[in-house]
Amino acid sequence: MSELQLFAPNAMRAVEHRGWGVRPLKFLFRRGKELGEGSETLLSVYRDHGVVPKDSRDDNHNRASDDLTKYQLVRRGDLVVNKMKAWQGSVAVSSLDGIVSPAYFVYSPLAGIENRYAHYLLRTRDYFRFYSAISVGVRPGQWDLDPVAFDRMPVLLPSLREQRQIADYLDHETTEIDAFIADLNALTALANTRLVAQIDRLTAQPSSTDGSTDTVPLSRALPERVDYRGATPTKVDYGVQLLTARNVKMGWIDYETSREFVAEDDYAAVMSRGLPRRGDILFTMEAPLGNVALVDRERVALAQRLVKFRSAPDVDPQFLCFAMQSAAFQNQLRSFATGSTVLGIKASKLSQLRFNVPIMETQLRIAGLLREAQERSDLLGADIGAAIALVKERRAALITAAVTGQIDVAAKRTPVVDSIQSALEEAR
């Protein structure tokens, strides 16, 4: 493969017309295997977040070894590569000291490279595609990066002075863009907070003018329970989708978070304890604890850490699903939970959880009001999500343009956030 085949046409022009160079990575970074003591901060690498403390992410369920003394030392400025997920973009220069598991490669910088420039460059899409091309394995998710090919990988290299100018420019612009994204995320959080407050108000204190309210145990409101905890079913590449605790969010099922399947021929055996029905309630018993959602598809399989409930005839399942999201119920749940690292609740404790259950007419009215509120919140969230996706796309394009010489960063800064806001207005 020619060195320049890695790069987009604009990057090739940077080499041909701006005098930028191309050097193999092994002349800029050297792989080391220095071990830590085990007391250092445990780090992880994400495509979207770079190198972060492992415990700062609640979506990182990979269990660390009990013995961390075999973990590799990472110093600020080191290039950290998850060899099994490099093809997904888990490559970054660390701004933190710490340790990483043996599943990572750690490279120390040599002369001639500005670490911040390398961080931006090696996390562009052209490089992601290259990592995928030099990773081998049976199937996605089980690919390993070829370290020899990675050492030979061509790195686009302006002068050190230009590298620092590019890094300074991108530090400034991406900080502004990230603050803008944080503002958009804050809007989503505010909408969710308002929805939760409305759920708390309507489910915890139903109006006495609408009829009497009973406080009933969970076993009375949800008398039919199927616990799917136990042996893990055999998974295949396609078939009936297997829902895990990761798929069940607070109030909805995310079918994209985890896409695992059981064979069609195995479905009846896997679900021999009870098939799901629309309107059944799914509940996560641990990791995470207490997420709840209504079943909206019947042809799904259910995995460990999930319990399926079916409501009593005089209890509306949607009302109860909202009630289980309320602060009152979640606080009860946590009070009965056990576990030092991962909170969970024993099945024997479920009967001690209680609900306020008004008459059916009031349940239906409250469920209708909350469904409308949730739909408004979902629409706002979808709009904000689309805006964030556009902003991230612009951010990635800006970084690529800067590290491939399409932007003269020594010139006056472009009002990037202003241009993004204009694009959002056009998109609307």
Tab-separated table of C-alpha atoms in Angstrom:
chain	number	residue	atom	x	y	z
A	1	MET	CA	0.000	0.000	0.000
A	2	SER	CA	1.354	3.401	-0.953
A	3	GLU	CA	1.728	5.690	2.053
A	4	LEU	CA	-0.502	8.294	0.450
A	5	GLN	CA	-3.360	5.860	-0.187
A	6	LEU	CA	-4.366	6.357	3.433
A	7	PHE	CA	-5.150	10.021	2.982
A	8	ALA	CA	-8.001	11.907	1.365
A	9	PRO	CA	-7.148	14.084	-1.695
A	10	ASN	CA	-6.879	17.243	0.430
A	11	ALA	CA	-4.311	15.572	2.666
A	12	MET	CA	-2.315	14.462	-0.373
A	13	ARG	CA	-2.294	18.050	-1.593
A	14	ALA	CA	-0.920	19.096	1.802
A	15	VAL	CA	2.025	16.774	1.149
A	16	GLU	CA	2.488	17.808	-2.459
A	17	HIS	CA	1.913	21.574	-2.240
A	18	ARG	CA	2.488	22.578	1.385
A	19	GLY	CA	5.588	20.518	1.923
A	20	TRP	CA	4.183	18.356	4.705
A	21	GLY	CA	5.860	15.039	5.310
A	22	VAL	CA	4.724	11.492	5.960
A	23	ARG	CA	6.537	9.259	8.453
A	24	PRO	CA	5.774	5.766	9.796
A	25	LEU	CA	4.344	5.815	13.290
A	26	LYS	CA	7.289	3.788	14.673
A	27	PHE	CA	9.568	6.829	14.165
A	28	LEU	CA	7.210	9.028	16.219
A	29	PHE	CA	5.988	6.682	18.968
A	30	ARG	CA	7.650	3.722	20.619
A	31	ARG	CA	5.641	0.930	22.167
A	32	GLY	CA	6.422	0.152	25.802
A	33	LYS	CA	5.243	-2.406	28.340
A	34	GLU	CA	6.042	-0.759	31.662
A	35	LEU	CA	3.825	-2.073	34.434
A	36	GLY	CA	2.191	0.018	37.122
A	37	GLU	CA	1.934	-0.767	40.811
A	38	GLY	CA	-1.831	-1.343	40.701
A	39	SER	CA	-2.708	1.728	42.751
A	40	GLU	CA	-2.876	4.114	39.782
A	41	THR	CA	-6.102	5.391	38.198
A	42	LEU	CA	-7.624	2.750	35.908
A	43	LEU	CA	-8.177	4.242	32.452
A	44	SER	CA	-10.281	3.387	29.390
A	45	VAL	CA	-10.281	4.712	25.824
A	46	TYR	CA	-13.447	5.750	23.993
A	47	ARG	CA	-13.972	6.889	20.426
A	48	ASP	CA	-16.072	9.861	21.551
A	49	HIS	CA	-14.301	10.721	24.810
A	50	GLY	CA	-10.649	9.770	24.424
A	51	VAL	CA	-8.775	8.524	27.501
A	52	VAL	CA	-10.899	8.809	30.666
A	53	PRO	CA	-10.984	7.183	34.110
A	54	LYS	CA	-12.830	3.885	33.787
A	55	ASP	CA	-15.088	4.654	36.756
A	56	SER	CA	-16.201	7.952	35.180
A	57	ARG	CA	-18.360	6.053	32.690
A	58	ASP	CA	-21.453	4.189	33.895
A	59	ASP	CA	-21.710	2.400	30.528
A	60	ASN	CA	-18.386	0.583	30.997
A	61	HIS	CA	-19.333	-2.874	32.264
A	62	ASN	CA	-16.018	-4.603	31.494
A	63	ARG	CA	-14.761	-5.981	34.783
A	64	ALA	CA	-11.217	-5.147	35.812
A	65	SER	CA	-8.879	-7.878	37.024
A	66	ASP	CA	-8.555	-8.348	40.770
A	67	ASP	CA	-4.774	-8.028	40.349
A	68	LEU	CA	-3.942	-4.654	38.742
A	69	THR	CA	-0.177	-5.063	39.121
A	70	LYS	CA	-0.060	-6.613	35.650
A	71	TYR	CA	-1.665	-3.525	34.099
A	72	GLN	CA	0.417	-1.195	31.916
A	73	LEU	CA	1.540	2.238	32.994
A	74	VAL	CA	0.248	5.268	31.053
A	75	ARG	CA	1.845	8.700	31.280
A	76	ARG	CA	0.462	11.970	30.002
A	77	GLY	CA	1.244	12.267	26.313
A	78	ASP	CA	1.274	8.503	25.688
A	79	LEU	CA	-0.673	7.125	22.748
A	80	VAL	CA	-3.142	4.537	24.086
A	81	VAL	CA	-4.711	1.985	21.738
A	82	ASN	CA	-7.379	-0.584	22.566
A	83	LYS	CA	-6.127	-3.370	20.319
A	84	MET	CA	-9.540	-5.062	20.184
A	85	LYS	CA	-11.509	-1.871	19.518
A	86	ALA	CA	-9.104	0.276	17.515
A	87	TRP	CA	-11.264	-0.437	14.454
A	88	GLN	CA	-14.092	1.359	16.302
A	89	GLY	CA	-11.878	4.387	17.019
A	90	SER	CA	-10.659	3.581	20.535
A	91	VAL	CA	-7.327	5.333	19.982
A	92	ALA	CA	-6.232	8.506	21.796
A	93	VAL	CA	-3.345	10.430	23.317
A	94	SER	CA	-3.772	10.501	27.088
A	95	SER	CA	-3.890	13.695	29.132
A	96	LEU	CA	-3.914	11.561	32.303
A	97	ASP	CA	-1.520	9.339	34.226
A	98	GLY	CA	-2.809	5.883	35.080
A	99	ILE	CA	-2.881	2.240	34.042
A	100	VAL	CA	-4.675	0.206	31.364
A	101	SER	CA	-5.351	-3.494	30.961
A	102	PRO	CA	-3.215	-5.831	28.815
A	103	ALA	CA	-5.864	-5.395	26.084
A	104	TYR	CA	-4.198	-2.061	25.243
A	105	PHE	CA	-1.049	-0.990	23.442
A	106	VAL	CA	0.794	1.963	25.019
A	107	TYR	CA	3.204	4.101	22.971
A	108	SER	CA	5.523	6.825	24.280
A	109	PRO	CA	6.136	9.874	22.047
A	110	LEU	CA	9.516	10.471	20.435
A	111	ALA	CA	10.929	13.680	18.948
A	112	GLY	CA	9.151	15.363	16.050
A	113	ILE	CA	5.527	14.990	17.108
A	114	GLU	CA	3.241	17.349	19.044
A	115	ASN	CA	1.049	15.096	21.213
A	116	ARG	CA	-2.086	17.179	20.848
A	117	TYR	CA	-1.749	17.272	17.058
A	118	ALA	CA	-1.299	13.472	17.023
A	119	HIS	CA	-4.420	13.096	19.175
A	120	TYR	CA	-6.542	15.014	16.683
A	121	LEU	CA	-4.988	13.450	13.580
A	122	LEU	CA	-5.125	9.812	14.687
A	123	ARG	CA	-8.811	10.124	15.621
A	124	THR	CA	-10.013	11.220	12.166
A	125	ARG	CA	-12.129	8.943	9.992
A	126	ASP	CA	-9.344	8.183	7.531
A	127	TYR	CA	-7.338	6.665	10.351
A	128	PHE	CA	-10.364	4.816	11.757
A	129	ARG	CA	-10.744	3.163	8.365
A	130	PHE	CA	-7.057	2.267	8.393
A	131	TYR	CA	-7.329	0.661	11.860
A	132	SER	CA	-10.208	-1.429	10.559
A	133	ALA	CA	-8.161	-2.488	7.528
A	134	ILE	CA	-5.251	-3.699	9.703
A	135	SER	CA	-7.387	-5.452	12.331
A	136	VAL	CA	-7.990	-9.166	11.958
A	137	GLY	CA	-10.416	-11.576	13.576
A	138	VAL	CA	-13.431	-13.791	13.175
A	139	ARG	CA	-16.101	-11.082	13.315
A	140	PRO	CA	-16.655	-7.454	14.424
A	141	GLY	CA	-16.094	-7.100	18.142
A	142	GLN	CA	-13.378	-9.768	18.074
A	143	TRP	CA	-10.797	-8.044	15.865
A	144	ASP	CA	-7.229	-7.412	16.997
A	145	LEU	CA	-5.058	-4.605	15.664
A	146	ASP	CA	-1.906	-5.810	13.874
A	147	PRO	CA	0.896	-4.021	15.796
A	148	VAL	CA	3.414	-4.470	12.974
A	149	ALA	CA	1.099	-2.822	10.436
A	150	PHE	CA	0.284	-0.140	13.009
A	151	ASP	CA	4.010	0.623	13.433
A	152	ARG	CA	4.274	1.125	9.663
A	153	MET	CA	1.182	3.344	9.518
A	154	PRO	CA	1.942	6.640	7.731
A	155	VAL	CA	1.454	9.764	9.840
A	156	LEU	CA	0.825	13.074	8.069
A	157	LEU	CA	3.418	15.458	9.485
A	158	PRO	CA	3.725	19.237	9.085
A	159	SER	CA	6.526	21.053	10.888
A	160	LEU	CA	6.463	21.069	14.687
A	161	ARG	CA	5.570	24.766	14.586
A	162	GLU	CA	2.566	24.064	12.342
A	163	GLN	CA	1.569	21.064	14.482
A	164	ARG	CA	1.415	23.302	17.552
A	165	GLN	CA	-0.534	25.989	15.675
A	166	ILE	CA	-3.050	23.364	14.520
A	167	ALA	CA	-3.349	21.917	18.035
A	168	ASP	CA	-3.823	25.380	19.574
A	169	TYR	CA	-6.492	26.234	16.994
A	170	LEU	CA	-8.371	22.984	17.519
A	171	ASP	CA	-8.113	23.209	21.316
A	172	HIS	CA	-9.802	26.616	21.127
A	173	GLU	CA	-12.469	25.731	18.580
A	174	THR	CA	-13.392	22.296	19.946
A	175	THR	CA	-13.688	23.741	23.455
A	176	GLU	CA	-16.299	26.181	22.152
A	177	ILE	CA	-18.083	23.466	20.182
A	178	ASP	CA	-18.082	21.078	23.158
A	179	ALA	CA	-19.546	23.835	25.357
A	180	PHE	CA	-22.283	24.312	22.759
A	181	ILE	CA	-22.993	20.555	22.783
A	182	ALA	CA	-23.078	20.645	26.595
A	183	ASP	CA	-25.716	23.404	26.411
A	184	LEU	CA	-27.819	21.249	24.079
A	185	ASN	CA	-27.450	18.257	26.405
A	186	ALA	CA	-28.487	20.480	29.309
A	187	LEU	CA	-31.735	21.237	27.469
A	188	THR	CA	-32.402	17.510	27.168
A	189	ALA	CA	-31.632	17.002	30.850
A	190	LEU	CA	-33.978	19.854	31.781
A	191	ALA	CA	-36.791	18.346	29.714
A	192	ASN	CA	-36.220	14.965	31.388
A	193	THR	CA	-36.179	16.582	34.833
A	194	ARG	CA	-39.507	18.262	34.151
A	195	LEU	CA	-41.002	14.986	32.941
A	196	VAL	CA	-39.781	13.141	36.036
A	197	ALA	CA	-41.217	15.880	38.268
A	198	GLN	CA	-44.582	15.496	36.555
A	199	ILE	CA	-44.429	11.713	36.965
A	200	ASP	CA	-43.639	12.137	40.669
A	201	ARG	CA	-46.480	14.602	41.180
A	202	LEU	CA	-49.181	12.622	39.381
A	203	THR	CA	-48.301	9.088	40.474
A	204	ALA	CA	-47.370	9.793	44.081
A	205	GLN	CA	-50.361	11.962	44.936
A	206	PRO	CA	-53.372	11.164	42.748
A	207	SER	CA	-56.289	13.513	43.353
A	208	SER	CA	-58.659	12.357	46.072
A	209	THR	CA	-61.569	13.909	44.162
A	210	ASP	CA	-61.152	11.216	41.509
A	211	GLY	CA	-61.763	8.348	43.915
A	212	SER	CA	-60.042	6.481	46.691
A	213	THR	CA	-56.385	5.527	46.528
A	214	ASP	CA	-54.954	2.301	47.943
A	215	THR	CA	-51.333	1.662	48.791
A	216	VAL	CA	-50.694	-1.859	47.550
A	217	PRO	CA	-47.638	-4.134	47.458
A	218	LEU	CA	-45.951	-4.868	44.147
A	219	SER	CA	-47.125	-8.496	44.321
A	220	ARG	CA	-50.745	-7.267	44.357
A	221	ALA	CA	-50.355	-4.814	41.470
A	222	LEU	CA	-48.108	-7.149	39.438
A	223	PRO	CA	-49.138	-10.679	40.414
A	224	GLU	CA	-47.535	-12.466	37.436
A	225	ARG	CA	-43.736	-12.460	37.468
A	226	VAL	CA	-41.204	-14.292	35.317
A	227	ASP	CA	-37.548	-14.090	36.313
A	228	TYR	CA	-35.221	-14.735	33.370
A	229	ARG	CA	-32.055	-14.811	35.438
A	230	GLY	CA	-30.022	-17.989	35.056
A	231	ALA	CA	-28.076	-19.585	32.238
A	232	THR	CA	-27.052	-17.321	29.364
A	233	PRO	CA	-28.667	-18.471	26.095
A	234	THR	CA	-26.482	-19.338	23.115
A	235	LYS	CA	-26.142	-16.269	20.900
A	236	VAL	CA	-26.029	-16.231	17.106
A	237	ASP	CA	-25.465	-13.591	14.414
A	238	TYR	CA	-29.143	-13.303	13.468
A	239	GLY	CA	-32.526	-14.617	14.560
A	240	VAL	CA	-34.799	-13.370	17.374
A	241	GLN	CA	-33.405	-10.300	19.127
A	242	LEU	CA	-32.270	-10.897	22.696
A	243	LEU	CA	-33.064	-8.019	25.037
A	244	THR	CA	-30.633	-7.528	27.902
A	245	ALA	CA	-30.629	-5.095	30.818
A	246	ARG	CA	-28.668	-2.693	28.600
A	247	ASN	CA	-31.629	-2.431	26.202
A	248	VAL	CA	-34.113	-1.428	28.906
A	249	LYS	CA	-33.936	2.301	29.569
A	250	MET	CA	-36.080	4.350	31.918
A	251	GLY	CA	-39.471	4.239	30.203
A	252	TRP	CA	-38.479	2.774	26.834
A	253	ILE	CA	-36.638	-0.061	25.089
A	254	ASP	CA	-33.560	0.796	23.023
A	255	TYR	CA	-33.191	-1.964	20.440
A	256	GLU	CA	-29.891	-0.561	19.106
A	257	THR	CA	-27.798	-0.384	22.302
A	258	SER	CA	-27.174	-4.120	22.237
A	259	ARG	CA	-28.000	-6.227	19.173
A	260	GLU	CA	-27.713	-9.868	20.167
A	261	PHE	CA	-29.788	-12.766	18.886
A	262	VAL	CA	-30.910	-16.308	19.655
A	263	ALA	CA	-31.665	-18.833	16.944
A	264	GLU	CA	-35.269	-19.151	15.767
A	265	ASP	CA	-35.166	-22.866	16.585
A	266	ASP	CA	-34.036	-22.118	20.160
A	267	TYR	CA	-36.585	-19.380	20.862
A	268	ALA	CA	-39.264	-21.600	22.423
A	269	ALA	CA	-36.753	-23.243	24.758
A	270	VAL	CA	-35.145	-19.928	25.751
A	271	MET	CA	-38.567	-18.446	26.541
A	272	SER	CA	-40.058	-21.572	28.124
A	273	ARG	CA	-40.655	-19.647	31.369
A	274	GLY	CA	-43.130	-17.342	29.636
A	275	LEU	CA	-43.470	-15.424	26.383
A	276	PRO	CA	-43.647	-11.619	26.498
A	277	ARG	CA	-46.879	-9.862	25.603
A	278	ARG	CA	-47.452	-6.230	24.657
A	279	GLY	CA	-48.121	-4.279	27.830
A	280	ASP	CA	-45.968	-6.495	30.030
A	281	ILE	CA	-43.459	-4.594	32.159
A	282	LEU	CA	-39.729	-5.286	31.911
A	283	PHE	CA	-37.668	-4.496	34.995
A	284	THR	CA	-33.881	-4.582	35.436
A	285	MET	CA	-32.751	-6.251	38.645
A	286	GLU	CA	-29.120	-5.037	38.462
A	287	ALA	CA	-26.552	-3.269	36.250
A	288	PRO	CA	-28.537	-1.059	36.034
A	289	LEU	CA	-31.041	-1.462	38.840
A	290	GLY	CA	-34.610	-0.260	38.432
A	291	ASN	CA	-34.995	0.602	34.759
A	292	VAL	CA	-38.488	-0.155	33.575
A	293	ALA	CA	-40.282	-0.208	30.218
A	294	LEU	CA	-43.379	-1.621	28.570
A	295	VAL	CA	-42.994	-4.483	26.098
A	296	ASP	CA	-43.886	-3.109	22.660
A	297	ARG	CA	-42.856	-6.151	20.567
A	298	GLU	CA	-43.824	-9.706	21.277
A	299	ARG	CA	-41.216	-11.522	19.192
A	300	VAL	CA	-38.220	-10.881	21.461
A	301	ALA	CA	-36.162	-13.023	23.806
A	302	LEU	CA	-35.289	-11.892	27.315
A	303	ALA	CA	-31.904	-12.331	28.976
A	304	GLN	CA	-30.359	-12.319	32.420
A	305	ARG	CA	-30.995	-9.529	34.938
A	306	LEU	CA	-34.500	-8.994	33.519
A	307	VAL	CA	-37.832	-9.693	35.181
A	308	LYS	CA	-41.136	-9.555	33.308
A	309	PHE	CA	-44.289	-8.513	35.146
A	310	ARG	CA	-47.943	-8.672	34.082
A	311	SER	CA	-50.360	-6.355	35.865
A	312	ALA	CA	-53.553	-7.267	37.696
A	313	PRO	CA	-56.854	-6.699	35.806
A	314	ASP	CA	-57.658	-3.576	37.842
A	315	VAL	CA	-54.223	-1.959	37.306
A	316	ASP	CA	-53.267	-0.164	34.098
A	317	PRO	CA	-49.743	-1.297	33.070
A	318	GLN	CA	-48.818	2.091	31.623
A	319	PHE	CA	-49.799	3.871	34.826
A	320	LEU	CA	-47.730	1.378	36.780
A	321	CYS	CA	-44.759	1.756	34.420
A	322	PHE	CA	-44.802	5.502	35.104
A	323	ALA	CA	-45.213	4.896	38.849
A	324	MET	CA	-42.124	2.636	38.816
A	325	GLN	CA	-40.106	5.499	37.301
A	326	SER	CA	-41.089	7.875	40.095
A	327	ALA	CA	-38.669	9.034	42.767
A	328	ALA	CA	-40.866	7.455	45.458
A	329	PHE	CA	-40.562	3.988	43.941
A	330	GLN	CA	-36.898	4.322	42.973
A	331	ASN	CA	-36.029	5.463	46.514
A	332	GLN	CA	-37.788	2.410	47.914
A	333	LEU	CA	-35.890	0.245	45.479
A	334	ARG	CA	-32.499	1.602	46.506
A	335	SER	CA	-33.335	1.169	50.187
A	336	PHE	CA	-33.708	-2.598	49.642
A	337	ALA	CA	-30.768	-2.926	47.223
A	338	THR	CA	-27.522	-4.678	48.090
A	339	GLY	CA	-24.061	-4.846	46.523
A	340	SER	CA	-20.796	-2.951	46.930
A	341	THR	CA	-19.910	-2.284	43.273
A	342	VAL	CA	-23.148	-3.135	41.438
A	343	LEU	CA	-26.496	-2.527	43.136
A	344	GLY	CA	-29.123	-5.232	42.790
A	345	ILE	CA	-32.278	-6.378	44.516
A	346	LYS	CA	-33.214	-9.893	45.563
A	347	ALA	CA	-36.490	-11.284	44.244
A	348	SER	CA	-37.628	-11.893	47.833
A	349	LYS	CA	-37.531	-8.131	48.487
A	350	LEU	CA	-39.797	-7.171	45.590
A	351	SER	CA	-42.967	-7.893	47.567
A	352	GLN	CA	-42.001	-5.156	50.049
A	353	LEU	CA	-42.169	-2.428	47.398
A	354	ARG	CA	-45.458	-0.507	47.370
A	355	PHE	CA	-47.480	1.778	45.068
A	356	ASN	CA	-50.260	4.320	45.344
A	357	VAL	CA	-52.969	2.882	43.090
A	358	PRO	CA	-56.127	4.943	42.486
A	359	ILE	CA	-59.264	3.670	40.773
A	360	MET	CA	-58.924	2.632	37.111
A	361	GLU	CA	-60.504	5.838	35.772
A	362	THR	CA	-57.852	7.920	37.525
A	363	GLN	CA	-55.067	5.580	36.468
A	364	LEU	CA	-56.066	5.962	32.814
A	365	ARG	CA	-56.333	9.743	33.079
A	366	ILE	CA	-52.908	10.043	34.721
A	367	ALA	CA	-51.346	7.634	32.222
A	368	GLY	CA	-52.811	9.689	29.357
A	369	LEU	CA	-51.456	12.961	30.740
A	370	LEU	CA	-48.013	11.472	31.285
A	371	ARG	CA	-47.988	9.800	27.870
A	372	GLU	CA	-48.639	13.183	26.237
A	373	ALA	CA	-45.893	14.774	28.355
A	374	GLN	CA	-43.498	12.016	27.407
A	375	GLU	CA	-44.296	12.394	23.711
A	376	ARG	CA	-43.542	16.132	23.919
A	377	SER	CA	-40.302	15.387	25.741
A	378	ASP	CA	-39.381	12.729	23.166
A	379	LEU	CA	-40.000	15.116	20.264
A	380	LEU	CA	-37.816	17.767	21.892
A	381	GLY	CA	-35.163	15.146	22.585
A	382	ALA	CA	-35.226	13.993	18.956
A	383	ASP	CA	-34.780	17.572	17.720
A	384	ILE	CA	-31.910	18.161	20.123
A	385	GLY	CA	-30.371	14.812	19.219
A	386	ALA	CA	-30.427	15.718	15.524
A	387	ALA	CA	-28.834	19.078	16.334
A	388	ILE	CA	-26.080	17.411	18.382
A	389	ALA	CA	-25.399	14.936	15.553
A	390	LEU	CA	-25.001	17.843	13.118
A	391	VAL	CA	-22.699	19.708	15.504
A	392	LYS	CA	-20.531	16.599	16.006
A	393	GLU	CA	-20.360	16.150	12.258
A	394	ARG	CA	-19.158	19.729	11.860
A	395	ARG	CA	-16.650	19.210	14.669
A	396	ALA	CA	-15.205	16.118	12.960
A	397	ALA	CA	-15.049	17.938	9.614
A	398	LEU	CA	-13.261	20.898	11.229
A	399	ILE	CA	-10.641	18.630	12.796
A	400	THR	CA	-10.055	16.777	9.527
A	401	ALA	CA	-9.734	20.046	7.619
A	402	ALA	CA	-7.212	21.416	10.123
A	403	VAL	CA	-4.970	18.339	10.343
A	404	THR	CA	-4.931	17.890	6.556
A	405	GLY	CA	-3.998	21.477	5.777
A	406	GLN	CA	-7.336	22.630	4.352
A	407	ILE	CA	-7.520	25.436	6.927
A	408	ASP	CA	-4.809	28.040	7.351
A	409	VAL	CA	-4.877	28.058	11.127
A	410	ALA	CA	-2.347	30.886	11.293
A	411	ALA	CA	-4.964	33.187	9.785
A	412	LYS	CA	-7.815	34.773	11.742
A	413	ARG	CA	-9.979	32.240	13.515
A	414	THR	CA	-13.224	31.355	11.814
A	415	PRO	CA	-16.374	31.738	13.955
A	416	VAL	CA	-16.999	27.988	14.019
A	417	VAL	CA	-19.811	27.939	16.566
A	418	ASP	CA	-21.569	30.786	14.730
A	419	SER	CA	-21.388	28.825	11.488
A	420	ILE	CA	-22.762	25.720	13.224
A	421	GLN	CA	-25.668	27.694	14.675
A	422	SER	CA	-26.399	29.021	11.173
A	423	ALA	CA	-26.373	25.469	9.824
A	424	LEU	CA	-28.821	24.403	12.531
A	425	GLU	CA	-31.159	27.232	11.549
A	426	GLU	CA	-30.966	26.141	7.906
A	427	ALA	CA	-31.650	22.530	8.894
A	428	ARG	CA	-34.830	23.597	10.675
